[in-house]
Amino acid sequence: MTTTQTTPTRLLPELRLSSPSNRDALVIDTPVILAPMAGVTNAAYRQLCREQGAGLYVCEMITSRGLVVGDPKTAEMLAFWPEEEVRSVQTYGVDPVSLEVAVDILCKGFGVDHIDLNFGCPVPKVTRKGGGGVLPWKLDLVREIMASTVQTADRFGVPVTIKTRIGIDDRHLTFLDMARLAEDSGVAAICLHARTVAEAYSGHAHWDAITQLVQAVDIPVLGNGDIWEAKDAVAMIEQTGCAGVEVGRGCLGRPWLFRDLAGAIAGEDETVLPSLGEVCQIVRRHGELLARLWGEEHGMKDLRKHMAWYFKGFPVGGELRHTLGMVSSLAELDTLLAQLDPDVDYPTAELGRPRGRQGSPRSKVTMPWGWLDDRCGLELDLSEAELETSGG
């Protein structure tokens, strides 16, 4: 009797990002992207996710101002390792000229291969000055920002993508206008976090908006929002027709999610949940990478915030959880991890549940007075919307 093995059908082709002068400036075999997250996606965490299967892994956001003024913290955040064959950075700025200088620094000084422009930050201290997720309301200014960034990056053959939200609130939508501007400006792809600024990270993402975006433009559209498991990514791709997915909060304490996502993109149906022992191995690897990046003392301090995410739902006693959250050395980490039963199964009750910040929707988005009166913005001085020189 002969048995026939079928080859899995790939869910998505590779993702090709173009610059105006370079059609295939960047080719991503697995269109699964680690979203930039402040205080999380440093070189160590990017390496961890790369090892698990992420196709593109973006450095935490830095500001154009931080680059232009030579802020040391910004430079520290732009640490890349030889293993990172593709250097990807998200930057944020409100001034086309400043962004032009910043992009030149990124490409020439840091050898960056991909630049993502952030137009989606919902933080009130940013939006009240006209920045972040309310900036897309000013279409003329956004057009200048995109054009300046794309033209500068194209001198180095570097593709530019953008990330935005649906709009300010459900009465002031901006995503379709942003997509058309992006396409006209030579932007390589657009990622949509399918929530409004008012919703921040609360409620459920509106995947129907991703579908609308896919139908509105010819450049690739990446979907973001409520991808907690591989099946969520499959559902988003099938429902919306997006060209890839970007994952942020869903991978907190679960970098192996990228292994599952890569398998799903390749057409594989099965996912294997890690035992507590396997989670401990990943925590140890994370600690090693952080120690390599910053030294053991600083690295262990950074690892502490990840402990609650890694062990969420596992039967870890309160005292041990507290001690893990105060770990100060790799030797101490080894001692603490050895106290856990490696054969404990993964807590399936945690599957599909939101992770990280959520919060509540806002009844009102804080903006400058008269912000909604017109769509231009070229005459505005928005420098205070970028006062912090570091990213995040």
Coordinates of N, CA and C in Angstrom, one line a residue, residues 49-256:
C49 N 12.9 36.7 19.1 CA 11.8 36.5 18.2 C 12.3 36.0 16.8
R50 N 13.4 36.5 16.4 CA 14.0 36.1 15.2 C 14.3 34.6 15.2
E51 N 14.8 34.1 16.3 CA 15.1 32.7 16.5 C 13.8 31.8 16.5
Q52 N 12.7 32.4 16.8 CA 11.4 31.7 16.9 C 10.7 31.7 15.5
G53 N 11.1 32.7 14.6 CA 10.5 32.7 13.3 C 9.9 34.0 12.8
A54 N 10.1 35.1 13.5 CA 9.7 36.4 13.0 C 10.4 36.7 11.7
G55 N 9.6 37.2 10.7 CA 10.2 37.5 9.4 C 10.8 38.9 9.4
L56 N 10.3 39.8 10.1 CA 10.8 41.2 10.2 C 10.6 41.6 11.7
Y57 N 11.6 42.2 12.3 CA 11.6 42.6 13.7 C 12.0 44.0 13.8
V58 N 11.1 44.9 14.3 CA 11.3 46.3 14.2 C 11.8 46.8 15.6
C59 N 12.8 47.6 15.5 CA 13.4 48.3 16.7 C 12.3 49.2 17.3
E60 N 12.3 49.3 18.7 CA 11.4 50.2 19.3 C 11.5 51.6 18.8
M61 N 10.4 52.4 18.8 CA 10.3 53.6 18.1 C 11.3 54.7 18.7
I62 N 11.9 55.4 17.7 CA 12.8 56.5 18.1 C 12.3 57.8 17.4
T63 N 12.6 58.9 18.0 CA 12.1 60.2 17.4 C 13.1 60.8 16.5
S64 N 12.6 61.5 15.5 CA 13.6 62.2 14.6 C 14.4 63.2 15.3
R65 N 13.7 63.9 16.3 CA 14.4 64.9 17.1 C 15.6 64.2 17.9
G66 N 15.4 63.0 18.4 CA 16.4 62.4 19.2 C 17.7 62.1 18.3
L67 N 17.4 61.7 17.0 CA 18.5 61.5 16.1 C 19.2 62.8 15.7
V68 N 18.5 63.8 15.4 CA 19.0 65.1 14.9 C 19.9 65.7 16.0
V69 N 19.5 65.7 17.3 CA 20.2 66.4 18.3 C 21.3 65.5 18.9
G70 N 21.4 64.2 18.4 CA 22.4 63.3 18.9 C 22.2 62.8 20.3
D71 N 20.9 62.6 20.7 CA 20.6 62.1 22.0 C 21.2 60.7 22.3
P72 N 22.0 60.6 23.4 CA 22.7 59.3 23.7 C 21.7 58.1 23.8
K73 N 20.6 58.3 24.5 CA 19.6 57.3 24.7 C 19.1 56.8 23.4
T74 N 18.8 57.7 22.4 CA 18.3 57.3 21.1 C 19.4 56.4 20.4
A75 N 20.6 56.8 20.5 CA 21.7 56.0 19.9 C 21.8 54.6 20.5
E76 N 21.6 54.6 21.8 CA 21.6 53.3 22.5 C 20.5 52.4 22.1
M77 N 19.4 52.9 21.8 CA 18.2 52.1 21.3 C 18.5 51.6 19.9
L78 N 19.4 52.2 19.2 CA 19.7 51.8 17.8 C 20.9 50.8 17.8
A79 N 20.9 49.9 18.8 CA 21.9 48.9 18.8 C 21.5 47.7 18.0
F80 N 22.3 47.3 17.1 CA 22.0 46.1 16.2 C 23.1 45.1 16.3
W81 N 22.8 43.8 16.2 CA 23.7 42.7 16.3 C 24.0 42.2 14.9
P82 N 25.2 41.5 14.7 CA 25.5 41.0 13.4 C 24.4 40.0 12.9
E83 N 23.7 39.3 13.8 CA 22.7 38.4 13.4 C 21.5 39.0 12.8
E84 N 21.3 40.4 13.0 CA 20.2 41.1 12.3 C 20.6 41.5 10.9
E85 N 20.3 40.6 10.0 CA 20.6 40.9 8.6 C 19.8 42.0 8.0
V86 N 18.6 42.2 8.6 CA 17.8 43.4 8.2 C 17.6 44.3 9.4
R87 N 18.1 45.5 9.3 CA 17.9 46.5 10.4 C 16.7 47.3 10.1
S88 N 15.7 47.1 11.0 CA 14.4 47.8 10.8 C 14.1 48.7 12.0
V89 N 13.7 50.0 11.6 CA 13.5 51.0 12.7 C 12.2 51.7 12.4
Q90 N 11.5 51.9 13.5 CA 10.3 52.8 13.4 C 10.7 54.2 14.0
T91 N 10.4 55.2 13.2 CA 10.7 56.6 13.7 C 9.4 57.4 13.7
Y92 N 9.4 58.5 14.4 CA 8.3 59.4 14.5 C 8.8 60.8 14.5
G93 N 8.1 61.6 13.7 CA 8.4 63.0 13.6 C 7.2 63.8 13.1
V94 N 7.3 65.1 13.3 CA 6.2 66.0 12.8 C 6.7 67.0 11.8
D95 N 8.0 67.0 11.5 CA 8.5 68.1 10.7 C 9.2 67.4 9.5
P96 N 8.8 67.6 8.3 CA 9.4 67.0 7.1 C 11.0 67.2 7.0
V97 N 11.4 68.4 7.3 CA 12.9 68.7 7.2 C 13.7 67.9 8.3
S98 N 13.1 67.9 9.5 CA 13.8 67.1 10.6 C 13.8 65.6 10.2
L99 N 12.8 65.1 9.7 CA 12.7 63.7 9.3 C 13.7 63.4 8.2
E100 N 13.9 64.3 7.3 CA 14.8 64.1 6.2 C 16.2 64.0 6.7
V101 N 16.6 64.8 7.7 CA 17.9 64.7 8.3 C 18.0 63.4 9.1
A102 N 16.9 63.0 9.8 CA 16.9 61.8 10.7 C 17.1 60.6 9.8
V103 N 16.4 60.5 8.7 CA 16.4 59.4 7.8 C 17.8 59.2 7.2
D104 N 18.4 60.4 6.8 CA 19.8 60.3 6.3 C 20.8 59.7 7.4
I105 N 20.6 60.1 8.6 CA 21.4 59.6 9.7 C 21.2 58.1 9.9
L106 N 19.9 57.7 9.8 CA 19.6 56.2 10.0 C 20.2 55.4 8.9
C107 N 20.1 55.9 7.7 CA 20.6 55.1 6.5 C 22.1 55.1 6.4
K108 N 22.7 56.3 6.6 CA 24.1 56.5 6.4 C 24.9 56.1 7.7
G109 N 24.4 56.4 8.9 CA 25.2 56.2 10.1 C 24.9 54.9 10.7
F110 N 23.7 54.3 10.6 CA 23.3 53.1 11.2 C 23.0 51.9 10.3
G111 N 23.1 52.2 9.0 CA 23.0 51.1 8.0 C 21.6 50.5 8.0
V112 N 20.6 51.3 8.3 CA 19.2 50.8 8.4 C 18.7 50.3 7.0
D113 N 18.0 49.2 7.0 CA 17.4 48.6 5.7 C 16.0 48.9 5.5
H114 N 15.3 49.3 6.6 CA 13.8 49.5 6.5 C 13.4 50.6 7.5
I115 N 12.6 51.5 7.1 CA 12.1 52.6 8.0 C 10.6 52.5 8.0
D116 N 10.0 52.6 9.2 CA 8.6 52.6 9.4 C 8.2 53.9 10.0
L117 N 7.3 54.6 9.5 CA 6.8 55.9 10.1 C 5.6 55.7 10.9
N118 N 5.6 56.2 12.2 CA 4.6 56.0 13.1 C 3.6 57.1 13.0
F119 N 2.3 56.8 12.7 CA 1.2 57.8 12.7 C 0.1 57.3 13.6
G120 N 0.4 56.5 14.7 CA -0.7 55.9 15.4 C -0.7 56.0 16.9
C121 N 0.3 56.7 17.5 CA 0.4 56.8 18.9 C -0.8 57.4 19.6
P122 N -1.5 56.8 20.5 CA -2.7 57.3 21.2 C -2.5 58.0 22.5
V123 N -1.2 58.2 22.9 CA -0.9 58.7 24.2 C -1.3 60.2 24.3
P124 N -2.1 60.6 25.3 CA -2.6 61.9 25.4 C -1.6 63.0 25.4
K125 N -0.4 62.8 26.0 CA 0.6 63.8 26.1 C 1.2 64.1 24.7
V126 N 1.0 63.2 23.7 CA 1.4 63.4 22.4 C 0.3 64.0 21.5
T127 N -0.9 63.4 21.6 CA -2.0 63.9 20.8 C -2.4 65.3 21.2
R128 N -2.3 65.7 22.5 CA -2.7 67.1 22.8 C -1.8 68.2 22.2
K129 N -0.7 67.8 21.7 CA 0.2 68.7 21.0 C 0.1 68.6 19.5
G130 N -0.8 67.7 19.0 CA -1.0 67.5 17.6 C -0.2 66.4 16.9
G131 N 0.4 65.6 17.8 CA 1.2 64.5 17.2 C 0.5 63.1 17.3
G132 N 1.3 62.1 17.0 CA 0.8 60.7 17.1 C -0.4 60.5 16.2
G133 N -1.4 59.8 16.8 CA -2.6 59.4 16.1 C -3.5 60.5 15.6
V134 N -3.3 61.7 16.0 CA -4.2 62.8 15.4 C -3.5 63.5 14.3
L135 N -2.2 63.3 14.1 CA -1.5 63.9 13.0 C -2.1 63.6 11.6
P136 N -2.6 62.4 11.4 CA -3.2 62.1 10.0 C -4.3 63.0 9.6
W137 N -4.9 63.7 10.6 CA -6.0 64.7 10.2 C -5.4 65.8 9.3
K138 N -4.2 66.1 9.4 CA -3.5 67.2 8.7 C -2.9 66.6 7.4
L139 N -3.7 66.4 6.4 CA -3.3 65.7 5.2 C -2.1 66.3 4.5
D140 N -2.1 67.7 4.3 CA -1.1 68.3 3.6 C 0.3 68.1 4.3
L141 N 0.3 68.2 5.6 CA 1.5 68.0 6.3 C 2.0 66.6 6.2
V142 N 1.1 65.7 6.4 CA 1.4 64.3 6.3 C 2.0 63.9 4.9
R143 N 1.4 64.5 3.8 CA 1.9 64.3 2.5 C 3.4 64.7 2.4
E144 N 3.7 65.9 3.0 CA 5.1 66.4 3.0 C 6.0 65.5 3.8
I145 N 5.5 65.0 4.9 CA 6.3 64.1 5.7 C 6.6 62.8 5.0
M146 N 5.6 62.2 4.4 CA 5.8 61.0 3.6 C 6.8 61.2 2.4
A147 N 6.5 62.2 1.7 CA 7.4 62.5 0.5 C 8.8 62.7 0.9
S148 N 9.1 63.5 1.9 CA 10.4 63.8 2.3 C 11.1 62.5 2.8
T149 N 10.4 61.7 3.6 CA 11.0 60.5 4.1 C 11.3 59.5 3.0
V150 N 10.4 59.3 2.1 CA 10.6 58.4 1.0 C 11.7 58.8 0.1
Q151 N 11.7 60.1 -0.3 CA 12.8 60.6 -1.2 C 14.2 60.4 -0.6
T152 N 14.3 60.7 0.7 CA 15.6 60.6 1.4 C 16.0 59.1 1.5
A153 N 15.1 58.3 1.9 CA 15.4 56.9 2.1 C 15.8 56.2 0.7
D154 N 15.1 56.7 -0.3 CA 15.4 56.1 -1.6 C 16.8 56.3 -2.2
R155 N 17.4 57.4 -1.7 CA 18.8 57.6 -2.1 C 19.7 56.4 -1.6
F156 N 19.2 55.7 -0.6 CA 20.0 54.5 -0.1 C 19.3 53.2 -0.5
G157 N 18.2 53.3 -1.3 CA 17.5 52.1 -1.7 C 16.7 51.5 -0.6
V158 N 16.3 52.3 0.4 CA 15.6 51.8 1.6 C 14.1 52.0 1.5
P159 N 13.3 51.0 1.7 CA 11.9 51.1 1.6 C 11.3 51.8 2.9
V160 N 10.2 52.5 2.7 CA 9.5 53.2 3.8 C 8.1 52.6 3.9
T161 N 7.7 52.2 5.1 CA 6.3 51.8 5.4 C 5.7 52.8 6.4
I162 N 4.4 52.7 6.6 CA 3.8 53.5 7.6 C 2.9 52.7 8.4
K163 N 2.7 53.1 9.7 CA 1.7 52.4 10.5 C 0.7 53.5 11.0
T164 N -0.6 53.2 10.9 CA -1.5 54.2 11.3 C -2.7 53.5 12.0
R165 N -3.7 54.3 12.4 CA -4.9 53.8 13.0 C -6.1 54.1 12.1
I166 N -7.3 53.6 12.4 CA -8.5 53.9 11.6 C -8.8 55.3 11.6
G167 N -8.6 56.0 12.7 CA -8.9 57.4 12.7 C -8.8 58.0 14.1
I168 N -9.2 59.2 14.3 CA -9.2 59.8 15.7 C -10.3 59.2 16.5
D169 N -11.5 59.1 16.0 CA -12.6 58.4 16.6 C -13.5 58.0 15.5
D170 N -14.7 57.4 15.8 CA -15.5 56.8 14.8 C -16.2 57.9 13.9
R171 N -16.0 59.2 14.3 CA -16.6 60.3 13.4 C -15.5 61.0 12.6
H172 N -14.2 60.7 12.9 CA -13.1 61.3 12.1 C -12.1 60.2 11.7
L173 N -12.5 59.5 10.6 CA -11.7 58.5 10.1 C -10.6 59.0 9.1
T174 N -9.5 58.4 9.2 CA -8.3 58.9 8.4 C -7.6 57.9 7.6
F175 N -7.9 56.6 7.8 CA -7.1 55.5 7.3 C -7.1 55.4 5.7
L176 N -8.2 55.7 5.1 CA -8.3 55.6 3.6 C -7.5 56.8 3.0
D177 N -7.7 57.9 3.6 CA -6.9 59.1 3.1 C -5.4 58.8 3.2
M178 N -5.0 58.3 4.4 CA -3.6 58.0 4.6 C -3.1 57.0 3.6
A179 N -3.9 56.0 3.3 CA -3.4 55.0 2.4 C -3.2 55.5 1.0
R180 N -4.1 56.4 0.6 CA -3.9 57.0 -0.8 C -2.7 57.9 -0.8
L181 N -2.5 58.7 0.2 CA -1.3 59.5 0.3 C 0.0 58.6 0.3
A182 N -0.1 57.6 1.0 CA 1.1 56.7 1.1 C 1.4 56.1 -0.3
E183 N 0.4 55.6 -1.0 CA 0.6 55.0 -2.3 C 1.2 56.1 -3.3
D184 N 0.6 57.3 -3.2 CA 1.1 58.3 -4.1 C 2.5 58.8 -3.8
S185 N 2.9 58.7 -2.5 CA 4.2 59.1 -2.1 C 5.3 58.1 -2.3
G186 N 5.0 56.9 -2.7 CA 6.0 55.9 -2.9 C 6.3 55.0 -1.7
V187 N 5.4 55.1 -0.7 CA 5.5 54.2 0.5 C 5.3 52.8 0.1
A188 N 6.0 51.9 0.7 CA 6.1 50.5 0.2 C 4.9 49.7 0.7
A189 N 4.4 50.0 1.9 CA 3.3 49.2 2.5 C 2.7 50.0 3.7
I190 N 1.5 49.7 4.0 CA 0.8 50.4 5.1 C 0.3 49.3 6.1
C191 N 0.6 49.5 7.4 CA 0.1 48.7 8.5 C -1.0 49.4 9.2
L192 N -2.1 48.7 9.3 CA -3.3 49.3 10.0 C -3.5 48.7 11.3
H193 N -3.4 49.4 12.4 CA -3.9 49.0 13.7 C -5.4 49.3 13.7
A194 N -6.2 48.3 13.7 CA -7.6 48.5 13.4 C -8.4 48.9 14.6
R195 N -7.9 50.0 15.2 CA -8.6 50.7 16.2 C -8.5 52.2 16.0
T196 N -9.3 53.0 16.6 CA -9.2 54.4 16.6 C -8.3 54.9 17.7
V197 N -7.9 56.1 17.7 CA -7.1 56.7 18.8 C -7.9 56.7 20.1
A198 N -9.2 57.0 19.9 CA -10.1 57.0 21.1 C -10.2 55.6 21.8
E199 N -10.1 54.6 21.0 CA -10.2 53.2 21.5 C -8.9 52.8 22.1
A200 N -7.8 53.4 21.7 CA -6.4 53.0 22.3 C -6.2 51.6 22.1
Y201 N -6.1 50.8 23.1 CA -5.9 49.3 23.0 C -7.1 48.5 23.6
S202 N -8.2 49.2 23.7 CA -9.4 48.6 24.3 C -10.3 47.9 23.3
G203 N -11.2 47.1 23.8 CA -12.2 46.5 22.9 C -11.6 45.6 21.9
H204 N -12.3 45.4 20.8 CA -11.9 44.5 19.7 C -11.5 45.3 18.4
A205 N -10.5 44.8 17.8 CA -10.0 45.5 16.5 C -11.1 45.3 15.4
H206 N -11.2 46.3 14.6 CA -12.2 46.3 13.5 C -11.5 45.8 12.2
W207 N -11.5 44.5 12.0 CA -10.8 43.9 10.9 C -11.5 44.3 9.6
D208 N -12.7 44.7 9.6 CA -13.4 45.1 8.4 C -12.7 46.3 7.8
A209 N -12.1 47.2 8.6 CA -11.3 48.3 8.1 C -10.1 47.9 7.3
I210 N -9.5 46.8 7.8 CA -8.3 46.2 7.0 C -8.8 45.8 5.6
T211 N -10.0 45.1 5.6 CA -10.5 44.7 4.3 C -10.7 45.9 3.4
Q212 N -11.3 47.0 3.9 CA -11.5 48.2 3.1 C -10.2 48.7 2.6
L213 N -9.2 48.7 3.4 CA -7.9 49.2 3.0 C -7.3 48.4 1.9
V214 N -7.4 47.1 2.0 CA -6.9 46.2 1.0 C -7.5 46.5 -0.4
Q215 N -8.8 46.8 -0.3 CA -9.6 47.0 -1.6 C -9.3 48.4 -2.1
A216 N -8.8 49.3 -1.3 CA -8.6 50.7 -1.7 C -7.3 51.0 -2.4
V217 N -6.2 50.2 -2.1 CA -4.9 50.5 -2.6 C -4.3 49.3 -3.2
D218 N -3.2 49.5 -4.0 CA -2.5 48.4 -4.6 C -1.2 48.1 -3.8
I219 N -0.8 48.9 -2.9 CA 0.4 48.5 -2.1 C 0.0 47.5 -1.1
P220 N 1.0 46.7 -0.6 CA 0.6 45.7 0.5 C 0.1 46.4 1.7
V221 N -0.9 45.7 2.3 CA -1.5 46.1 3.6 C -1.3 45.1 4.6
L222 N -0.7 45.5 5.7 CA -0.5 44.6 6.9 C -1.5 44.8 7.9
G223 N -2.0 43.7 8.5 CA -3.0 43.8 9.5 C -2.4 43.7 10.9
N224 N -3.0 44.5 11.8 CA -2.5 44.6 13.2 C -3.7 44.7 14.1
G225 N -3.8 44.0 15.2 CA -4.8 44.1 16.2 C -5.5 42.8 16.5
D226 N -5.4 42.3 17.7 CA -6.1 41.1 18.2 C -5.6 39.8 17.6
I227 N -4.3 39.8 17.4 CA -3.7 38.5 17.0 C -3.0 37.9 18.2
W228 N -3.7 37.0 18.9 CA -3.3 36.4 20.1 C -2.7 35.0 19.9
E229 N -3.2 34.3 18.8 CA -2.8 33.0 18.5 C -2.6 32.9 17.0
A230 N -2.0 31.8 16.5 CA -1.8 31.6 15.1 C -3.1 31.6 14.3
K231 N -4.1 31.0 14.9 CA -5.4 30.9 14.3 C -6.0 32.3 14.0
D232 N -5.7 33.2 14.9 CA -6.2 34.6 14.7 C -5.6 35.2 13.4
A233 N -4.3 35.0 13.2 CA -3.6 35.5 12.0 C -4.2 34.9 10.8
V234 N -4.5 33.6 10.8 CA -5.1 32.9 9.7 C -6.4 33.5 9.4
A235 N -7.2 33.7 10.4 CA -8.6 34.3 10.3 C -8.5 35.7 9.7
M236 N -7.5 36.5 10.2 CA -7.4 37.9 9.7 C -7.0 37.9 8.2
I237 N -6.1 37.0 7.8 CA -5.6 36.9 6.4 C -6.8 36.5 5.5
E238 N -7.5 35.5 6.0 CA -8.6 35.0 5.1 C -9.8 35.9 5.0
Q239 N -10.0 36.7 6.1 CA -11.2 37.6 6.1 C -10.8 38.9 5.4
T240 N -9.6 39.4 5.5 CA -9.3 40.7 5.0 C -8.5 40.7 3.7
G241 N -7.8 39.6 3.4 CA -6.9 39.6 2.2 C -5.6 40.4 2.4
C242 N -5.2 40.7 3.7 CA -4.0 41.4 3.9 C -2.8 40.6 3.5
A243 N -1.7 41.3 3.3 CA -0.5 40.7 2.7 C 0.5 40.2 3.8
G244 N 0.1 40.5 5.1 CA 1.0 40.0 6.2 C 0.4 40.5 7.5
V245 N 0.9 40.1 8.6 CA 0.4 40.5 9.9 C 1.5 41.1 10.7
E246 N 1.2 42.0 11.6 CA 2.1 42.6 12.6 C 1.6 42.3 14.0
V247 N 2.5 41.8 14.8 CA 2.1 41.3 16.2 C 2.8 42.1 17.2
G248 N 2.1 42.7 18.2 CA 2.7 43.4 19.3 C 2.4 42.7 20.6
R249 N 1.3 43.1 21.3 CA 1.0 42.6 22.6 C 0.9 41.1 22.7
G250 N 0.5 40.5 21.6 CA 0.2 39.0 21.6 C 1.5 38.2 21.9
C251 N 2.7 38.8 21.6 CA 3.9 38.0 21.9 C 4.6 38.3 23.2
L252 N 3.9 39.1 24.0 CA 4.5 39.4 25.3 C 4.6 38.2 26.2
G253 N 5.8 37.8 26.6 CA 5.9 36.5 27.3 C 5.7 35.3 26.5
R254 N 5.5 35.4 25.2 CA 5.2 34.3 24.3 C 6.0 34.5 23.0
P255 N 7.3 34.6 23.0 CA 8.0 34.8 21.7 C 7.8 33.6 20.7
W256 N 7.4 32.4 21.3 CA 7.2 31.2 20.5 C 6.0 31.4 19.6

